[in-house]
Short mmCIF file of C-alpha atoms in Angstrom, two decimals:
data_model
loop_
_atom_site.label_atom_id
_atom_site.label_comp_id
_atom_site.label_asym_id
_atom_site.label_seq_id
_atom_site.Cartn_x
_atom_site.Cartn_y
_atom_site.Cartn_z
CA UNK A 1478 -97.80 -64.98 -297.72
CA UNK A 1479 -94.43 -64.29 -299.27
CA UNK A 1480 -91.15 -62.14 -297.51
CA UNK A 1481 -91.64 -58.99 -296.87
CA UNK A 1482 -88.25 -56.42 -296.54
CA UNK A 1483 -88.78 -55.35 -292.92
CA UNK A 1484 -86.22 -52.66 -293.53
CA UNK A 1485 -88.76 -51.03 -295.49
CA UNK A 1486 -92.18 -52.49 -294.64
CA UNK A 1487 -93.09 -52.65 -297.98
CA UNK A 1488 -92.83 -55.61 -300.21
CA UNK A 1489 -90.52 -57.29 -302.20
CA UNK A 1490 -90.33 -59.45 -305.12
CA UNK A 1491 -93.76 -59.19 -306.21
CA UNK A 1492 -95.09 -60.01 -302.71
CA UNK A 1493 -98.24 -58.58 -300.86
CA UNK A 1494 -97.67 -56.80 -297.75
CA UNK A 1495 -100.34 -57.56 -294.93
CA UNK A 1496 -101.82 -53.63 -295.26
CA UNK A 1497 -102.93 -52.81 -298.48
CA UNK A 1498 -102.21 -56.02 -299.89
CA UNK A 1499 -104.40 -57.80 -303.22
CA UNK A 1500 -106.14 -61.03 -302.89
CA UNK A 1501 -108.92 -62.74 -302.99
CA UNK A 1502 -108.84 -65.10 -299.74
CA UNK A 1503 -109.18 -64.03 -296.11
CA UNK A 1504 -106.34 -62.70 -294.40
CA UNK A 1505 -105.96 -65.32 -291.35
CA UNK A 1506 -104.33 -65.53 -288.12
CA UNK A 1507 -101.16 -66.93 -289.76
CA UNK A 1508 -100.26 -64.05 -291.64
CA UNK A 1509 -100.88 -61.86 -288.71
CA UNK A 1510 -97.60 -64.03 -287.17
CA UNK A 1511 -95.87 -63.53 -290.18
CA UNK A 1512 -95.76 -59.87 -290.20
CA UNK A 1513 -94.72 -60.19 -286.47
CA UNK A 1514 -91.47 -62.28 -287.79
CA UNK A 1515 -90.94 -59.81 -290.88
CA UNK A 1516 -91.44 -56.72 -287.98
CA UNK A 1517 -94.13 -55.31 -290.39
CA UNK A 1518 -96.96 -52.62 -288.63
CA UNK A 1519 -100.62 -53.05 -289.26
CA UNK A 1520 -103.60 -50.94 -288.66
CA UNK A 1521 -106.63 -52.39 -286.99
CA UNK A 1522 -110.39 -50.77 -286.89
CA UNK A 1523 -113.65 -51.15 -285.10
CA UNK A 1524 -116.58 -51.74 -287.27
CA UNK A 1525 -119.78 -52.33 -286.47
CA UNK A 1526 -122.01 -52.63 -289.57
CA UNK A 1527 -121.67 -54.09 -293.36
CA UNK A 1528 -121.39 -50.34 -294.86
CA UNK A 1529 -118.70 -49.21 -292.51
CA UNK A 1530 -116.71 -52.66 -292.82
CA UNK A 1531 -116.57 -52.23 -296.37
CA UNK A 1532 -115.28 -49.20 -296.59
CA UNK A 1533 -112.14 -50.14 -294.25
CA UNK A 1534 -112.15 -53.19 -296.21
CA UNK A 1535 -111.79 -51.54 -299.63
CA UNK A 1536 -108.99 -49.29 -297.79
CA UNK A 1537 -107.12 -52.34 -297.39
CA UNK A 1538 -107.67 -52.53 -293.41
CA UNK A 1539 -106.42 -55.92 -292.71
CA UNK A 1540 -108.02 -56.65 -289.47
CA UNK A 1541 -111.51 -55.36 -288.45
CA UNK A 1542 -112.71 -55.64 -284.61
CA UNK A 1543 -116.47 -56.23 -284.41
CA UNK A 1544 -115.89 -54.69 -280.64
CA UNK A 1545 -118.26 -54.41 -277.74
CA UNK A 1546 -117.62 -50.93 -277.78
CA UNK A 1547 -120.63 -51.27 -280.16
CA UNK A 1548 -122.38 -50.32 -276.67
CA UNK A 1549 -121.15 -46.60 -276.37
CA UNK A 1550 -120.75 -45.74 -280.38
CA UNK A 1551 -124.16 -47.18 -281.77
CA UNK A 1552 -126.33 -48.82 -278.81
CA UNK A 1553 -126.26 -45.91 -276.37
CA UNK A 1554 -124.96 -47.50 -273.50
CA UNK A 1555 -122.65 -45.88 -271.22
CA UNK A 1556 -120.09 -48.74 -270.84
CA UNK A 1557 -119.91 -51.85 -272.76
CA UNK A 1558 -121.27 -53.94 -270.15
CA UNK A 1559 -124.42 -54.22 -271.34
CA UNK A 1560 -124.15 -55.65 -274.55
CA UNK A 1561 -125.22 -59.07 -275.37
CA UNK A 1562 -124.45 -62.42 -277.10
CA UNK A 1563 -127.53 -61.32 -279.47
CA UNK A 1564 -126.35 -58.20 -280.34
CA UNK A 1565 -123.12 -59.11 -280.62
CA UNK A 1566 -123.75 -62.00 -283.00
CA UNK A 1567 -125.71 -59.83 -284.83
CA UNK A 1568 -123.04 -57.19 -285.31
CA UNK A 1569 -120.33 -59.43 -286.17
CA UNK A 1570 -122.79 -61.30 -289.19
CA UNK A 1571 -122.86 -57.60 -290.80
CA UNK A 1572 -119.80 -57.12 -290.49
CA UNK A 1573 -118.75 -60.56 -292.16
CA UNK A 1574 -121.61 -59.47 -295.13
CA UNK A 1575 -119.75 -56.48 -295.80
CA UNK A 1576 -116.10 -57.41 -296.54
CA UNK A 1577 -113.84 -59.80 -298.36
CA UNK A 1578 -110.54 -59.83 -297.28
CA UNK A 1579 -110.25 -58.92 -293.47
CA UNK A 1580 -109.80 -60.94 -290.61
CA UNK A 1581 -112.97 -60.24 -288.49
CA UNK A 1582 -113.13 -60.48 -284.38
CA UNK A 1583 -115.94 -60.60 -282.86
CA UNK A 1584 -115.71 -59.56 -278.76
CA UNK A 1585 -117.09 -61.36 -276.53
CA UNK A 1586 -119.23 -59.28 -274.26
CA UNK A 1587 -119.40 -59.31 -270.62
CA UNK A 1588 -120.95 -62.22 -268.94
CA UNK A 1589 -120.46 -64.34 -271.77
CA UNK A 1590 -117.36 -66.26 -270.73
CA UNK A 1591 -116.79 -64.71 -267.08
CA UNK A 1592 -117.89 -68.58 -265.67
CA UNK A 1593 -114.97 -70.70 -267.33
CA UNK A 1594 -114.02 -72.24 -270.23
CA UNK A 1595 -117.45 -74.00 -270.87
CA UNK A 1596 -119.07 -71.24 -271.31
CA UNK A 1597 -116.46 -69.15 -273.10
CA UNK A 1598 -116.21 -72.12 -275.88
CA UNK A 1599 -120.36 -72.00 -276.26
CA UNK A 1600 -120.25 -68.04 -276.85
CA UNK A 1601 -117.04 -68.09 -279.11
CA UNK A 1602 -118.57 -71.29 -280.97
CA UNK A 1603 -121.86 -68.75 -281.95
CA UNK A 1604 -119.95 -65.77 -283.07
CA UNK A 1605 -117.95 -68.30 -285.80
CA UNK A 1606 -121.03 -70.49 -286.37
CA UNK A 1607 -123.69 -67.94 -286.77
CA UNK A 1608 -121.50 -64.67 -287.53
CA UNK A 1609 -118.94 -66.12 -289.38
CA UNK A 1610 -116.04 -64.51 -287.62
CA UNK A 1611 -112.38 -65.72 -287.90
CA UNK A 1612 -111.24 -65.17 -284.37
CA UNK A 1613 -113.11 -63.96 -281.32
CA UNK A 1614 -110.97 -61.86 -278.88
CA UNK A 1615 -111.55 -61.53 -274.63
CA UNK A 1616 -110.08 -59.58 -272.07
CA UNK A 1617 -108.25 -61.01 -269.11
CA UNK A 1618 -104.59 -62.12 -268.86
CA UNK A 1619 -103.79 -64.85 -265.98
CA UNK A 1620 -107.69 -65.19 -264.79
CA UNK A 1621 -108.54 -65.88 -268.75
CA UNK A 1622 -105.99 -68.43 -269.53
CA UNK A 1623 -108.00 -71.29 -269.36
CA UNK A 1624 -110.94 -70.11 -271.34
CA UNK A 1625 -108.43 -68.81 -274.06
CA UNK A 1626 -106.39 -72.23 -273.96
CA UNK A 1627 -109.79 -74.29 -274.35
CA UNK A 1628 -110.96 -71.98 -277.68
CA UNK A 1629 -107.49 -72.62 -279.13
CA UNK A 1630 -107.64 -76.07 -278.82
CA UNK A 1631 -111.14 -76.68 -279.98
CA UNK A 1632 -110.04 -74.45 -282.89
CA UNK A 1633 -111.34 -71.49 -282.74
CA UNK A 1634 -108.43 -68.30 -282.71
CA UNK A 1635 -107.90 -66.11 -279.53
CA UNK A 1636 -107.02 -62.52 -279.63
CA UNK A 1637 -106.82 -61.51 -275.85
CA UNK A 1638 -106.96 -58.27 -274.33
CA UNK A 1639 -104.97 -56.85 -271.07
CA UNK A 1640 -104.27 -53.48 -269.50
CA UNK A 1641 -107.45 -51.78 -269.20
CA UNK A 1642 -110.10 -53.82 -269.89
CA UNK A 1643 -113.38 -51.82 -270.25
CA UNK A 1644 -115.54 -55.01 -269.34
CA UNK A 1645 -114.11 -54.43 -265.39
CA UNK A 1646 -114.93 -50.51 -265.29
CA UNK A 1647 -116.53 -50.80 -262.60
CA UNK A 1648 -113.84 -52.63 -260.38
CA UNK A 1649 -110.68 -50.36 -261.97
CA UNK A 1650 -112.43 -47.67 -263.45
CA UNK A 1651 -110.47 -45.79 -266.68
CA UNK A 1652 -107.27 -45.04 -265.89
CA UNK A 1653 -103.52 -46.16 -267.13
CA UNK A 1654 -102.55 -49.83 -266.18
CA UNK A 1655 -99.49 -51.02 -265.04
CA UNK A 1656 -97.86 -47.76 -263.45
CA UNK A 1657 -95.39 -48.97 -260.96
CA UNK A 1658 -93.03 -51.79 -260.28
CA UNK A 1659 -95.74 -54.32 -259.18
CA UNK A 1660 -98.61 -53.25 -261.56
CA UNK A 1661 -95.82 -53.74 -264.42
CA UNK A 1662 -95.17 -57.18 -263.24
CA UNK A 1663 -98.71 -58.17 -263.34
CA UNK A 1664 -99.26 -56.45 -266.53
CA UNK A 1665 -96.04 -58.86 -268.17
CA UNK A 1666 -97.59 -61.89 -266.22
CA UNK A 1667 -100.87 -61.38 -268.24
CA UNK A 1668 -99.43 -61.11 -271.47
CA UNK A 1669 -96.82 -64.18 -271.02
CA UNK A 1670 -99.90 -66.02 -269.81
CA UNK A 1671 -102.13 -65.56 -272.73
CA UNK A 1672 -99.53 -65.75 -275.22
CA UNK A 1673 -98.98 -69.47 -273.22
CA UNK A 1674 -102.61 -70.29 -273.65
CA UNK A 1675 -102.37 -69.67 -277.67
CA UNK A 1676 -103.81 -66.17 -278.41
CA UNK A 1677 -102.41 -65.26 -281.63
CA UNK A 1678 -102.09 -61.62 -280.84
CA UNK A 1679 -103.00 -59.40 -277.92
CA UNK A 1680 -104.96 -55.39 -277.40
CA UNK A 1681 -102.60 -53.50 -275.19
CA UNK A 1682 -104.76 -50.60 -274.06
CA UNK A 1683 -104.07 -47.39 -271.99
CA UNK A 1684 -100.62 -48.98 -271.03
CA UNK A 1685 -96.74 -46.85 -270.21
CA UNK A 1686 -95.21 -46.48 -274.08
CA UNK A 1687 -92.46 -48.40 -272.08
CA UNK A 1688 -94.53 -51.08 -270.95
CA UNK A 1689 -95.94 -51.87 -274.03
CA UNK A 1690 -92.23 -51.85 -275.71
CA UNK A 1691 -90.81 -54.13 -273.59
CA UNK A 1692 -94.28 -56.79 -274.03
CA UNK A 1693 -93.63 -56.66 -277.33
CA UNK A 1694 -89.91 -57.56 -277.09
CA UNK A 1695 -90.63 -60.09 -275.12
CA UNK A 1696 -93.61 -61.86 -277.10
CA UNK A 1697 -93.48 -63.58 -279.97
CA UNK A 1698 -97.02 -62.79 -280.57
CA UNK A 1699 -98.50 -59.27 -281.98
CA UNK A 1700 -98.98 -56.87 -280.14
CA UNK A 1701 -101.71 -54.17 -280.56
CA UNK A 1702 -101.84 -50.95 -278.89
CA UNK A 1703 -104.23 -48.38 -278.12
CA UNK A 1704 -102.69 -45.80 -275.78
CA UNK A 1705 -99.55 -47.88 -275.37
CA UNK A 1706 -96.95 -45.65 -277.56
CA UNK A 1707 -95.30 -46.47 -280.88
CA UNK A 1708 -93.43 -49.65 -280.40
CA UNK A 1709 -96.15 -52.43 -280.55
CA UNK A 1710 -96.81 -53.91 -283.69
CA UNK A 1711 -100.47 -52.31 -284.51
CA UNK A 1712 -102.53 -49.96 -283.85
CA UNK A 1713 -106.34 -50.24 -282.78
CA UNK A 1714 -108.57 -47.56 -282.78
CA UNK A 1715 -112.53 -46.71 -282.20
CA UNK A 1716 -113.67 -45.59 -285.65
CA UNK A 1717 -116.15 -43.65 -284.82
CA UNK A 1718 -113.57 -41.28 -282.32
CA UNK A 1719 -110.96 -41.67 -285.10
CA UNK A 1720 -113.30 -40.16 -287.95
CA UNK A 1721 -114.66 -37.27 -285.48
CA UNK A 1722 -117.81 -38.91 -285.15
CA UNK A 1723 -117.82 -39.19 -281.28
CA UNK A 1724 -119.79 -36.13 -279.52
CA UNK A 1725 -117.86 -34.81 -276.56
CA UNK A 1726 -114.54 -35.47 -274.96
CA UNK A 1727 -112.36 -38.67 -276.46
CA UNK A 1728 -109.41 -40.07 -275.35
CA UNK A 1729 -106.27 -38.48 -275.37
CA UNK A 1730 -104.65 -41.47 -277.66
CA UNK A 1731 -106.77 -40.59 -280.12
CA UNK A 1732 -105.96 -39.14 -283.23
CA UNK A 1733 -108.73 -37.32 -285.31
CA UNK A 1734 -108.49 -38.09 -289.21
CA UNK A 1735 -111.83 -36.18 -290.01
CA UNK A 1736 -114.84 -34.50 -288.63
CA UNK A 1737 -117.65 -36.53 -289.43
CA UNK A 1738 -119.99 -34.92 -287.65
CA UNK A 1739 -119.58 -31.83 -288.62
CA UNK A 1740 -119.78 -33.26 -292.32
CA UNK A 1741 -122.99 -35.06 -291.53
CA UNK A 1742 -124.34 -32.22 -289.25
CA UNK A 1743 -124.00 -30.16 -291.97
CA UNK A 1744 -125.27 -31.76 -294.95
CA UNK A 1745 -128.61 -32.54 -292.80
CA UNK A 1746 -129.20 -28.72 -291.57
CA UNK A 1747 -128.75 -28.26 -295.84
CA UNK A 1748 -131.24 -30.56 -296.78
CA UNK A 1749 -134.30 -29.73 -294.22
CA UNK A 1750 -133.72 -25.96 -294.61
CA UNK A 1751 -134.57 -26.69 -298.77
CA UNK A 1752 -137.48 -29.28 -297.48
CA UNK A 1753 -138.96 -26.28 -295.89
CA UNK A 1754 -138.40 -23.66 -298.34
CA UNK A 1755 -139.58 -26.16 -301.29
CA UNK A 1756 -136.10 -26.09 -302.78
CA UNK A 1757 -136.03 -29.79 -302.65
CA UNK A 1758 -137.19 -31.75 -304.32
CA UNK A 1759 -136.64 -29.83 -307.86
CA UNK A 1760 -137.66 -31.17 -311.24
CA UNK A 1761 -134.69 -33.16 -311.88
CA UNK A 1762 -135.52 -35.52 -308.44
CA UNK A 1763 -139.15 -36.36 -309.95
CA UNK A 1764 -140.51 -38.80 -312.00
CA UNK A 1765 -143.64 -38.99 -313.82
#
């Protein structure tokens, strides 16, 4: 990818900026560490079929997240802790199917890569074999670094994941991560340690706006928040809580761009009320 004026995210010259850009390859980790050196912002999504993902690929999302949050939104599990290699490999192929020019990760879920680097390179190996993802991504800072250094070296890219990690809800629960001198420590340890291993970018979530500023002053890597302020250098969120799709409370980091499900509710409650007064189907929906 060509210079991009940082002054103005936006480019220059003719060039293609990594959101909203044209082209006809797949955007890969390298130009996610070129926008970090041209101080350009990105959006990032969660997708979890071929429909969705094309949508957000047509919209010029440059990264997708195939994410084991999958579990909550369209599996009905209560934490993501349940999902499996199968379903996740079977996610992250739709997702592949159903765009062009994003960079897809595809999570590794729980129990997957917990026992070392082994076993971490067999599950990241399916997701690009059989999937055809471009990166996977795992949580963990200091306790991951070996599995993350072993997938960079056998080739396969690393997006890592610290603060709250959803995986260990039920050892920290949901709440903030690194409040307090020592937690903030820990929380900078992580982040220096994966970006040592070779991740080529690193989710930030539910983590002090200040925190997450001074990780990403201090990395040379992208950062991505969600709940960590303004200053990292993208933005992840949930689709389904980001287009109103999510039933009940959501997190307070989220911003709502549309209410799905009242859209959807809706347009269902229109068409069985004309099923059952026989105003559907009319002549024009029948052949003969």
């Amino acid at each position: 990818m060509t210079q991009l004026s940082a002054a103005h995210n936006k480019p220059s010259d003719g060039s293609k900026a990594l959101y909203g850009g044209k082209g006809t390859r797949r955007i890969t980790v390298r130009d996610i560490a070129l926008a970090k050196e041209r101080g350009e912002k990105w959006p990032m999504l969660t997708a979890y079929d071929a429909m969705t993902a094309s949508v957000f690929d047509e919209a010029g999302i440059p990264v997708i997240l195939v994410g084991d949050s999958a579990g909550n939104c369209h599996l009905g599990y209560e934490t993501t802790v349940p999902v499996t290699m199968d379903e996740m490999t079977m996610l992250s192929a739709a997702v592949v199917r159903g765009t062009q020019r994003a960079l897809i990760v595809g999570d590794l879920p729980f129990g997957s890569y917990q026992e070392g680097p082994v076993q971490a390179l067999r599950s990241a190996t399916r997701l690009v074999k059989d999937a055809g993802v471009g990166a996977v991504k795992l949580e963990g800072g200091e306790r991951s670094h070996e599995q993350i250094r072993l997938l960079v070296e056998s080739g396969i890219p690393v997006m890592a994941h610290i603060g709250l990690t959803p995986q260990s809800v039920n050892a920290m629960g949901y709440r903030v991560q690194g409040r307090g001198e020592e937690a903030a420590a820990q929380l900078l340890r992580d982040a220096k340690a994966v970006q040592d291993a070779g991740a080529f970018a690193v989710v930030l979530e539910l983590v002090p706006a200040e925190l997450a500023a001074e990780v990403t002053r201090v990395l040379h890597i992208p950062t991505i928040g969600i709940g960590a302020g303004a200053d990292t250098d993208a933005q992840v969120l949930v689709w389904t809580d980001m287009l109103g799709l999510t039933s009940g409370r959501v997190p307070k980091f989220v911003k709502k761009y549309a209410d799905l499900r009242e859209v959807m509710g809706d347009a269902v409650r229109e068409f069985a009320e004309e099923v059952v007064s026989g105003a559907f189907p009319l002549e024009e929906h029948s052949v003969h």
